[in-house]
PDB file of C-alpha atoms and ligand atoms in Angstrom:
ATOM      1  CA  MET A 861      67.576  18.968  21.019  1.00 57.00           C
ATOM      2  CA  SER A 862      67.295  17.275  17.571  1.00 62.00           C
ATOM      3  CA  PRO A 863      68.907  19.288  15.184  1.00 65.00           C
ATOM      4  CA  GLY A 864      67.060  21.862  13.252  1.00 77.00           C
ATOM      5  CA  ARG A 865      64.188  21.809  15.804  1.00 92.00           C
ATOM      6  CA  ARG A 866      63.275  25.171  16.863  1.00 97.00           C
ATOM      7  CA  LEU A 867      62.919  25.761  21.064  1.00 98.00           C
ATOM      8  CA  ARG A 868      59.655  26.276  21.858  1.00 98.00           C
ATOM      9  CA  LEU A 869      59.238  28.869  24.316  1.00 98.00           C
ATOM     10  CA  ALA A 870      56.078  29.486  26.429  1.00 98.00           C
ATOM     11  CA  VAL A 871      55.578  32.983  27.410  1.00 98.00           C
ATOM     12  CA  LEU A 872      53.639  34.344  30.570  1.00 98.00           C
ATOM     13  CA  ALA A 873      52.624  37.895  30.231  1.00 96.00           C
ATOM     14  CA  SER A 874      50.264  40.214  31.930  1.00 91.00           C
ATOM     15  CA  GLY A 875      50.221  43.522  30.143  1.00 92.00           C
ATOM     16  CA  ARG A 876      51.318  45.492  27.424  1.00 95.00           C
ATOM     17  CA  GLY A 877      53.606  42.715  25.563  1.00 97.00           C
ATOM     18  CA  SER A 878      56.296  44.552  24.104  1.00 98.00           C
ATOM     19  CA  ASN A 879      58.663  42.060  25.100  1.00 98.00           C
ATOM     20  CA  LEU A 880      56.115  39.052  24.064  1.00 98.00           C
ATOM     21  CA  GLN A 881      56.333  41.050  20.878  1.00 98.00           C
ATOM     22  CA  ALA A 882      60.426  41.009  20.358  1.00 98.00           C
ATOM     23  CA  LEU A 883      59.929  37.323  20.754  1.00 98.00           C
ATOM     24  CA  LEU A 884      57.281  37.045  18.486  1.00 98.00           C
ATOM     25  CA  ASP A 885      59.098  38.845  15.777  1.00 98.00           C
ATOM     26  CA  ALA A 886      62.393  37.369  16.491  1.00 98.00           C
ATOM     27  CA  GLY A 887      60.736  33.844  15.784  1.00 98.00           C
ATOM     28  CA  LYS A 888      59.732  35.300  12.142  1.00 96.00           C
ATOM     29  CA  GLU A 889      63.006  34.873  11.418  1.00 97.00           C
ATOM     30  CA  ARG A 890      63.527  31.422   9.839  1.00 94.00           C
ATOM     31  CA  SER A 891      67.145  31.529  11.395  1.00 97.00           C
ATOM     32  CA  TYR A 892      66.236  31.979  14.637  1.00 98.00           C
ATOM     33  CA  PRO A 893      66.332  29.281  16.983  1.00 98.00           C
ATOM     34  CA  ALA A 894      63.282  29.527  18.875  1.00 98.00           C
ATOM     35  CA  GLU A 895      59.443  30.000  18.197  1.00 98.00           C
ATOM     36  CA  VAL A 896      56.614  31.114  20.687  1.00 98.00           C
ATOM     37  CA  ALA A 897      54.551  28.216  20.734  1.00 98.00           C
ATOM     38  CA  LEU A 898      51.934  29.656  23.336  1.00 98.00           C
ATOM     39  CA  VAL A 899      51.031  32.546  25.519  1.00 98.00           C
ATOM     40  CA  LEU A 900      49.560  32.737  28.859  1.00 98.00           C
ATOM     41  CA  SER A 901      48.194  35.471  30.770  1.00 97.00           C
ATOM     42  CA  ASP A 902      46.295  35.977  33.868  1.00 96.00           C
ATOM     43  CA  LYS A 903      44.652  39.002  32.401  1.00 95.00           C
ATOM     44  CA  VAL A 904      41.400  38.302  30.227  1.00 93.00           C
ATOM     45  CA  ASP A 905      41.991  41.531  28.173  1.00 91.00           C
ATOM     46  CA  ALA A 906      45.541  41.714  27.944  1.00 90.00           C
ATOM     47  CA  ALA A 907      47.242  43.088  25.019  1.00 96.00           C
ATOM     48  CA  THR A 908      49.556  40.154  25.101  1.00 96.00           C
ATOM     49  CA  LEU A 909      46.650  37.716  24.104  1.00 97.00           C
ATOM     50  CA  ARG A 910      45.880  39.961  20.989  1.00 97.00           C
ATOM     51  CA  ARG A 911      49.450  40.352  19.830  1.00 97.00           C
ATOM     52  CA  ALA A 912      49.906  36.692  20.094  1.00 97.00           C
ATOM     53  CA  ARG A 913      46.531  35.883  18.387  1.00 97.00           C
ATOM     54  CA  GLU A 914      47.631  37.991  15.734  1.00 97.00           C
ATOM     55  CA  ALA A 915      51.014  36.173  15.358  1.00 97.00           C
ATOM     56  CA  GLY A 916      49.301  33.098  14.832  1.00 97.00           C
ATOM     57  CA  VAL A 917      50.101  31.824  18.235  1.00 98.00           C
ATOM     58  CA  ALA A 918      48.037  29.777  20.485  1.00 97.00           C
ATOM     59  CA  ALA A 919      47.124  32.153  23.412  1.00 97.00           C
ATOM     60  CA  GLU A 920      44.790  31.406  26.233  1.00 97.00           C
ATOM     61  CA  TRP A 921      43.690  33.280  29.528  1.00 97.00           C
ATOM     62  CA  ILE A 922      43.697  31.379  32.589  1.00 96.00           C
ATOM     63  CA  ASP A 923      41.634  32.486  34.938  1.00 96.00           C
ATOM     64  CA  PRO A 924      43.210  33.384  38.505  1.00 96.00           C
ATOM     65  CA  GLY A 925      40.074  33.256  40.608  1.00 95.00           C
ATOM     66  CA  PRO A 926      40.029  29.391  41.182  1.00 96.00           C
ATOM     67  CA  PRO A 927      42.512  27.807  43.512  1.00 96.00           C
ATOM     68  CA  GLY A 928      45.642  26.013  41.679  1.00 97.00           C
ATOM     69  CA  LEU A 929      46.113  28.727  39.138  1.00 97.00           C
ATOM     70  CA  PHE A 930      50.104  27.400  38.606  1.00 98.00           C
ATOM     71  CA  GLY A 931      48.847  24.006  38.402  1.00 98.00           C
ATOM     72  CA  ARG A 932      46.857  25.025  35.491  1.00 98.00           C
ATOM     73  CA  ILE A 933      49.716  27.042  34.092  1.00 98.00           C
ATOM     74  CA  GLY A 934      52.231  23.894  34.370  1.00 98.00           C
ATOM     75  CA  GLU A 935      49.953  21.772  32.833  1.00 98.00           C
ATOM     76  CA  ARG A 936      49.409  23.972  29.775  1.00 98.00           C
ATOM     77  CA  ILE A 937      52.815  24.804  29.154  1.00 98.00           C
ATOM     78  CA  GLU A 938      53.941  20.887  29.191  1.00 98.00           C
ATOM     79  CA  LYS A 939      50.949  19.731  27.014  1.00 98.00           C
ATOM     80  CA  ALA A 940      51.988  22.131  24.420  1.00 98.00           C
ATOM     81  CA  GLY A 941      55.636  20.895  24.417  1.00 98.00           C
ATOM     82  CA  ALA A 942      57.198  24.000  25.894  1.00 98.00           C
ATOM     83  CA  ASP A 943      60.963  23.641  26.344  1.00 98.00           C
ATOM     84  CA  LEU A 944      61.422  27.123  28.110  1.00 98.00           C
ATOM     85  CA  VAL A 945      59.055  29.057  29.971  1.00 98.00           C
ATOM     86  CA  CYS A 946      59.887  33.010  29.348  1.00 98.00           C
ATOM     87  CA  CYS A 947      58.159  35.983  31.945  1.00 98.00           C
ATOM     88  CA  ALA A 948      57.490  39.413  30.037  1.00 98.00           C
ATOM     89  CA  GLY A 949      55.794  41.384  32.892  1.00 95.00           C
ATOM     90  CA  PHE A 950      53.921  38.752  34.459  1.00 95.00           C
ATOM     91  CA  MET A 951      53.005  40.339  37.507  1.00 90.00           C
ATOM     92  CA  ARG A 952      52.806  37.341  39.885  1.00 95.00           C
ATOM     93  CA  ILE A 953      55.108  35.904  41.876  1.00 95.00           C
ATOM     94  CA  LEU A 954      55.891  32.131  40.825  1.00 97.00           C
ATOM     95  CA  PRO A 955      55.868  29.785  43.649  1.00 97.00           C
ATOM     96  CA  PRO A 956      58.056  27.497  44.640  1.00 97.00           C
ATOM     97  CA  GLU A 957      56.512  24.029  43.265  1.00 98.00           C
ATOM     98  CA  PHE A 958      56.419  25.675  39.857  1.00 98.00           C
ATOM     99  CA  VAL A 959      59.605  27.061  39.800  1.00 98.00           C
ATOM    100  CA  ARG A 960      60.942  23.228  41.178  1.00 98.00           C
ATOM    101  CA  ARG A 961      58.536  21.924  38.101  1.00 98.00           C
ATOM    102  CA  PHE A 962      60.193  23.871  35.613  1.00 98.00           C
ATOM    103  CA  ALA A 963      63.905  24.328  37.338  1.00 95.00           C
ATOM    104  CA  GLY A 964      66.674  25.935  35.256  1.00 96.00           C
ATOM    105  CA  ARG A 965      64.250  26.439  32.441  1.00 98.00           C
ATOM    106  CA  ILE A 966      62.476  29.612  33.097  1.00 98.00           C
ATOM    107  CA  LEU A 967      63.703  33.275  32.724  1.00 98.00           C
ATOM    108  CA  ASN A 968      62.228  36.612  33.485  1.00 98.00           C
ATOM    109  CA  ILE A 969      63.141  40.060  32.169  1.00 98.00           C
ATOM    110  CA  HIS A 970      63.622  42.936  34.520  1.00 98.00           C
ATOM    111  CA  PRO A 971      64.378  46.715  34.258  1.00 98.00           C
ATOM    112  CA  SER A 972      67.236  47.297  35.992  1.00 98.00           C
ATOM    113  CA  LEU A 973      70.474  46.082  36.949  1.00 98.00           C
ATOM    114  CA  LEU A 974      69.633  43.289  39.718  1.00 98.00           C
ATOM    115  CA  PRO A 975      70.471  42.769  42.144  1.00 98.00           C
ATOM    116  CA  SER A 976      69.760  46.508  42.306  1.00 98.00           C
ATOM    117  CA  PHE A 977      65.783  47.372  42.745  1.00 98.00           C
ATOM    118  CA  PRO A 978      64.266  44.026  42.603  1.00 98.00           C
ATOM    119  CA  GLY A 979      60.211  43.979  42.808  1.00 97.00           C
ATOM    120  CA  LEU A 980      57.820  46.547  41.358  1.00 96.00           C
ATOM    121  CA  HIS A 981      59.127  49.914  39.846  1.00 98.00           C
ATOM    122  CA  ALA A 982      62.407  49.240  39.547  1.00 98.00           C
ATOM    123  CA  GLN A 983      62.704  52.009  37.124  1.00 98.00           C
ATOM    124  CA  ARG A 984      61.027  54.559  39.677  1.00 98.00           C
ATOM    125  CA  LYS A 985      63.252  53.328  42.245  1.00 98.00           C
ATOM    126  CA  ALA A 986      66.448  53.630  40.466  1.00 98.00           C
ATOM    127  CA  VAL A 987      65.230  57.245  39.590  1.00 98.00           C
ATOM    128  CA  ARG A 988      64.511  58.396  43.145  1.00 98.00           C
ATOM    129  CA  ALA A 989      67.279  56.395  44.024  1.00 98.00           C
ATOM    130  CA  GLY A 990      69.816  58.792  41.977  1.00 98.00           C
ATOM    131  CA  VAL A 991      71.890  56.323  40.289  1.00 98.00           C
ATOM    132  CA  ARG A 992      73.588  57.353  36.854  1.00 98.00           C
ATOM    133  CA  ILE A 993      73.626  54.177  35.327  1.00 98.00           C
ATOM    134  CA  ALA A 994      70.377  51.907  35.245  1.00 98.00           C
ATOM    135  CA  GLY A 995      69.347  48.924  32.769  1.00 98.00           C
ATOM    136  CA  CYS A 996      67.663  45.389  32.322  1.00 98.00           C
ATOM    137  CA  THR A 997      68.690  41.962  33.352  1.00 98.00           C
ATOM    138  CA  VAL A 998      67.402  38.791  31.792  1.00 98.00           C
ATOM    139  CA  HIS A 999      67.712  35.876  34.645  1.00 98.00           C
ATOM    140  CA  PHE A1000      66.923  32.699  35.375  1.00 98.00           C
ATOM    141  CA  ILE A1001      63.945  32.604  38.007  1.00 98.00           C
ATOM    142  CA  ASP A1002      64.550  30.875  41.549  1.00 97.00           C
ATOM    143  CA  GLU A1003      63.039  30.647  44.355  1.00 96.00           C
ATOM    144  CA  GLY A1004      63.463  34.339  45.373  1.00 96.00           C
ATOM    145  CA  VAL A1005      62.145  37.579  43.772  1.00 95.00           C
ATOM    146  CA  ASP A1006      64.548  38.580  41.167  1.00 97.00           C
ATOM    147  CA  THR A1007      67.123  36.900  42.874  1.00 97.00           C
ATOM    148  CA  GLY A1008      68.076  34.090  40.364  1.00 98.00           C
ATOM    149  CA  PRO A1009      71.291  33.699  38.383  1.00 98.00           C
ATOM    150  CA  VAL A1010      71.687  36.601  35.871  1.00 98.00           C
ATOM    151  CA  LEU A1011      72.273  35.627  32.072  1.00 98.00           C
ATOM    152  CA  LEU A1012      72.566  39.111  30.190  1.00 98.00           C
ATOM    153  CA  GLN A1013      72.322  42.594  31.400  1.00 98.00           C
ATOM    154  CA  ALA A1014      72.046  45.635  29.374  1.00 98.00           C
ATOM    155  CA  ALA A1015      73.286  49.359  31.146  1.00 98.00           C
ATOM    156  CA  VAL A1016      71.905  52.906  29.994  1.00 97.00           C
ATOM    157  CA  PRO A1017      72.902  56.155  31.603  1.00 97.00           C
ATOM    158  CA  VAL A1018      70.185  58.021  33.568  1.00 97.00           C
ATOM    159  CA  LEU A1019      70.255  61.480  32.126  1.00 95.00           C
ATOM    160  CA  ALA A1020      69.673  64.646  33.800  1.00 94.00           C
ATOM    161  CA  GLY A1021      65.828  65.358  33.958  1.00 95.00           C
ATOM    162  CA  ASP A1022      64.489  61.352  33.472  1.00 97.00           C
ATOM    163  CA  ASP A1023      61.597  60.555  34.946  1.00 98.00           C
ATOM    164  CA  GLU A1024      60.246  57.067  35.376  1.00 98.00           C
ATOM    165  CA  GLU A1025      59.054  57.329  31.919  1.00 98.00           C
ATOM    166  CA  SER A1026      61.756  58.571  29.940  1.00 98.00           C
ATOM    167  CA  LEU A1027      64.373  55.720  31.984  1.00 98.00           C
ATOM    168  CA  SER A1028      61.530  53.509  31.228  1.00 98.00           C
ATOM    169  CA  GLU A1029      61.745  53.704  27.284  1.00 98.00           C
ATOM    170  CA  ARG A1030      65.307  54.141  27.105  1.00 98.00           C
ATOM    171  CA  ILE A1031      65.708  50.897  29.215  1.00 98.00           C
ATOM    172  CA  LEU A1032      62.840  48.897  26.935  1.00 98.00           C
ATOM    173  CA  LEU A1033      64.695  49.544  23.860  1.00 98.00           C
ATOM    174  CA  TYR A1034      67.662  47.293  25.405  1.00 98.00           C
ATOM    175  CA  GLU A1035      65.171  44.774  26.904  1.00 98.00           C
ATOM    176  CA  HIS A1036      63.637  43.867  23.506  1.00 98.00           C
ATOM    177  CA  GLN A1037      67.139  43.212  22.665  1.00 98.00           C
ATOM    178  CA  ILE A1038      68.613  40.988  25.092  1.00 98.00           C
ATOM    179  CA  TYR A1039      65.828  38.783  25.724  1.00 98.00           C
ATOM    180  CA  PRO A1040      65.671  37.761  22.269  1.00 98.00           C
ATOM    181  CA  LEU A1041      69.625  37.446  22.580  1.00 98.00           C
ATOM    182  CA  ALA A1042      69.271  35.145  25.645  1.00 98.00           C
ATOM    183  CA  VAL A1043      66.786  33.034  24.265  1.00 98.00           C
ATOM    184  CA  ARG A1044      68.857  32.525  21.153  1.00 98.00           C
ATOM    185  CA  LEU A1045      71.980  31.586  23.206  1.00 98.00           C
ATOM    186  CA  ILE A1046      69.939  28.912  25.428  1.00 98.00           C
ATOM    187  CA  ALA A1047      68.870  27.461  22.154  1.00 98.00           C
ATOM    188  CA  GLU A1048      71.860  27.330  20.745  1.00 98.00           C
ATOM    189  CA  GLY A1049      73.117  25.236  23.577  1.00 97.00           C
ATOM    190  CA  ARG A1050      75.898  27.985  24.810  1.00 98.00           C
ATOM    191  CA  VAL A1051      74.420  28.852  28.305  1.00 98.00           C
ATOM    192  CA  ARG A1052      75.386  26.843  31.222  1.00 97.00           C
ATOM    193  CA  LEU A1053      74.400  27.272  34.478  1.00 95.00           C
ATOM    194  CA  GLU A1054      76.985  26.929  37.512  1.00 95.00           C
ATOM    195  CA  GLY A1055      75.552  27.983  41.020  1.00 91.00           C
ATOM    196  CA  ARG A1056      74.809  31.274  40.466  1.00 94.00           C
ATOM    197  CA  ARG A1057      77.125  31.954  37.829  1.00 97.00           C
ATOM    198  CA  VAL A1058      75.806  31.552  33.963  1.00 98.00           C
ATOM    199  CA  HIS A1059      78.608  30.780  31.443  1.00 97.00           C
ATOM    200  CA  ILE A1060      78.082  31.458  27.867  1.00 98.00           C
ATOM    201  CA  GLU A1061      80.182  29.683  25.376  1.00 97.00           C
ATOM    202  CA  GLY A1062      82.090  31.948  23.124  1.00 94.00           C
ATOM    203  CA  ALA A1063      81.828  34.935  24.892  1.00 94.00           C
ATOM    204  CA  GLY A1064      84.389  37.268  25.554  1.00 89.00           C
ATOM    205  CA  GLY A1065      86.580  40.068  24.558  1.00 85.00           C
ATOM    206  CA  GLU A1066      86.434  43.396  26.644  1.00 86.00           C
ATOM    207  CA  GLY A1067      83.092  45.374  26.343  1.00 86.00           C
ATOM    208  CA  ALA A1068      83.185  49.380  26.217  1.00 88.00           C
ATOM    209  CA  GLY A1069      82.857  50.973  29.783  1.00 91.00           C
ATOM    210  CA  PHE A1070      81.465  54.279  30.350  1.00 91.00           C
ATOM    211  CA  ILE A1071      81.349  57.091  32.765  1.00 93.00           C
ATOM    212  CA  SER A1072      77.833  58.396  33.511  1.00 95.00           C
ATOM    213  CA  PRO A1073      76.963  61.523  32.903  1.00 92.00           C
ATOM    214  CA  PRO A1074      79.345  62.070  30.214  1.00 83.00           C
ATOM    215  CA  LEU A1075      81.361  65.162  30.938  1.00 84.00           C
ATOM    216  CA  GLY A1076      82.382  66.672  27.504  1.00 80.00           C
ATOM    217  CA  GLY A1077      85.714  67.882  27.582  1.00 74.00           C
ATOM    218  CA  VAL A1078      86.613  67.085  31.085  1.00 75.00           C
ATOM    219  CA  PRO A1079      89.525  64.571  31.327  1.00 72.00           C
ATOM    220  CA  ALA A1080      88.831  61.973  34.014  1.00 68.00           C
ATOM    221  CA  HIS A1081      92.504  61.772  35.556  1.00 72.00           C
ATOM    222  CA  GLY A1082      92.367  58.236  35.739  1.00 67.00           C
ATOM    223  CA  LYS A1083      95.441  56.147  35.714  1.00 61.00           C
ATOM    224  CA  THR A1084      96.000  53.694  33.425  1.00 56.00           C
ATOM    225  CA  SER A1085      98.506  52.182  34.562  1.00 55.00           C
TER     226      SER A1085
HETATM  227  C1  GAR B1389      58.768  45.692  31.118  1.00 81.38           C
HETATM  228  O1  GAR B1389      59.648  46.458  31.478  1.00 81.38           O
HETATM  229  C2  GAR B1389      59.369  44.335  32.180  1.00 81.38           C
HETATM  230  O2  GAR B1389      61.040  44.470  32.253  1.00 81.38           O
HETATM  231  C3  GAR B1389      58.711  44.737  33.249  1.00 81.38           C
HETATM  232  O3  GAR B1389      57.452  44.610  32.869  1.00 81.38           O
HETATM  233  C4  GAR B1389      57.573  45.626  31.408  1.00 81.38           C
HETATM  234  C5  GAR B1389      56.619  44.657  30.838  1.00 81.38           C
HETATM  235  O4  GAR B1389      56.493  45.367  29.547  1.00 81.38           O
HETATM  236  N1  GAR B1389      59.087  43.689  34.435  1.00 81.38           N
HETATM  237  C6  GAR B1389      59.013  43.552  35.677  1.00 81.38           C
HETATM  238  O5  GAR B1389      59.069  44.884  35.979  1.00 81.38           O
HETATM  239  C7  GAR B1389      58.942  42.264  36.430  1.00 81.38           C
HETATM  240  N2  GAR B1389      59.591  42.392  37.830  1.00 81.38           N
HETATM  241  P1  GAR B1389      55.865  44.277  28.277  1.00 81.38           P
HETATM  242  O6  GAR B1389      54.616  44.036  28.981  1.00 81.38           O
HETATM  243  O7  GAR B1389      55.809  45.914  27.225  1.00 81.38           O
HETATM  244  O8  GAR B1389      56.730  43.371  27.844  1.00 81.38           O
END
């Protein structure tokens, strides 16, 4: 990519569009190294299309009725000169031909700590499974469902009394942070894919772990040496 050129994103989004909005908002900052160039939706009345148009970004409904949906989507993405495809609540499984066409250039955001809870209703599955820590994942898309190499994850606690809705809200706050961050890392040329491992230049140090649920004054009695 030539210096100063921003990475061009094609966003595939079927629904509410809050992750799309996070990418649009990030792109409004001149110093952010990427911009949304095109939004495509398979739902004619999707909020995503409205959000894109309000931001002055090209937005198109792609009719899922006729055959060859993903061929048509691929053509639009190429015509728009997009460098990276971002799925943001796009509720369709991408066929292998499409994944190969954009190999290593398609990202997805998923509301769980993959590989736990792939597929639909990830937050509901986390609540029902009784896990104490949930979260979200930005990953490269491969030919499986939510199986591609993990780029970034954020963890949140599952609190007593959480239901699907309250957990989803807590996770969503972090989705809106890690998706623009993942795109930034790629745009800055700091991401290298090696098999299933994603290396991020400059990542390091020790993040803080946490015990969930927090138990106030109860000592953990763990050995530190
Ligand atoms: C987000 O929570 C996203 O992680 C999820 O759909 C929601 C879309 O919200 N995606 C998946 O479950 C994909 N398997 P949004 O339209 O407000 O961005």
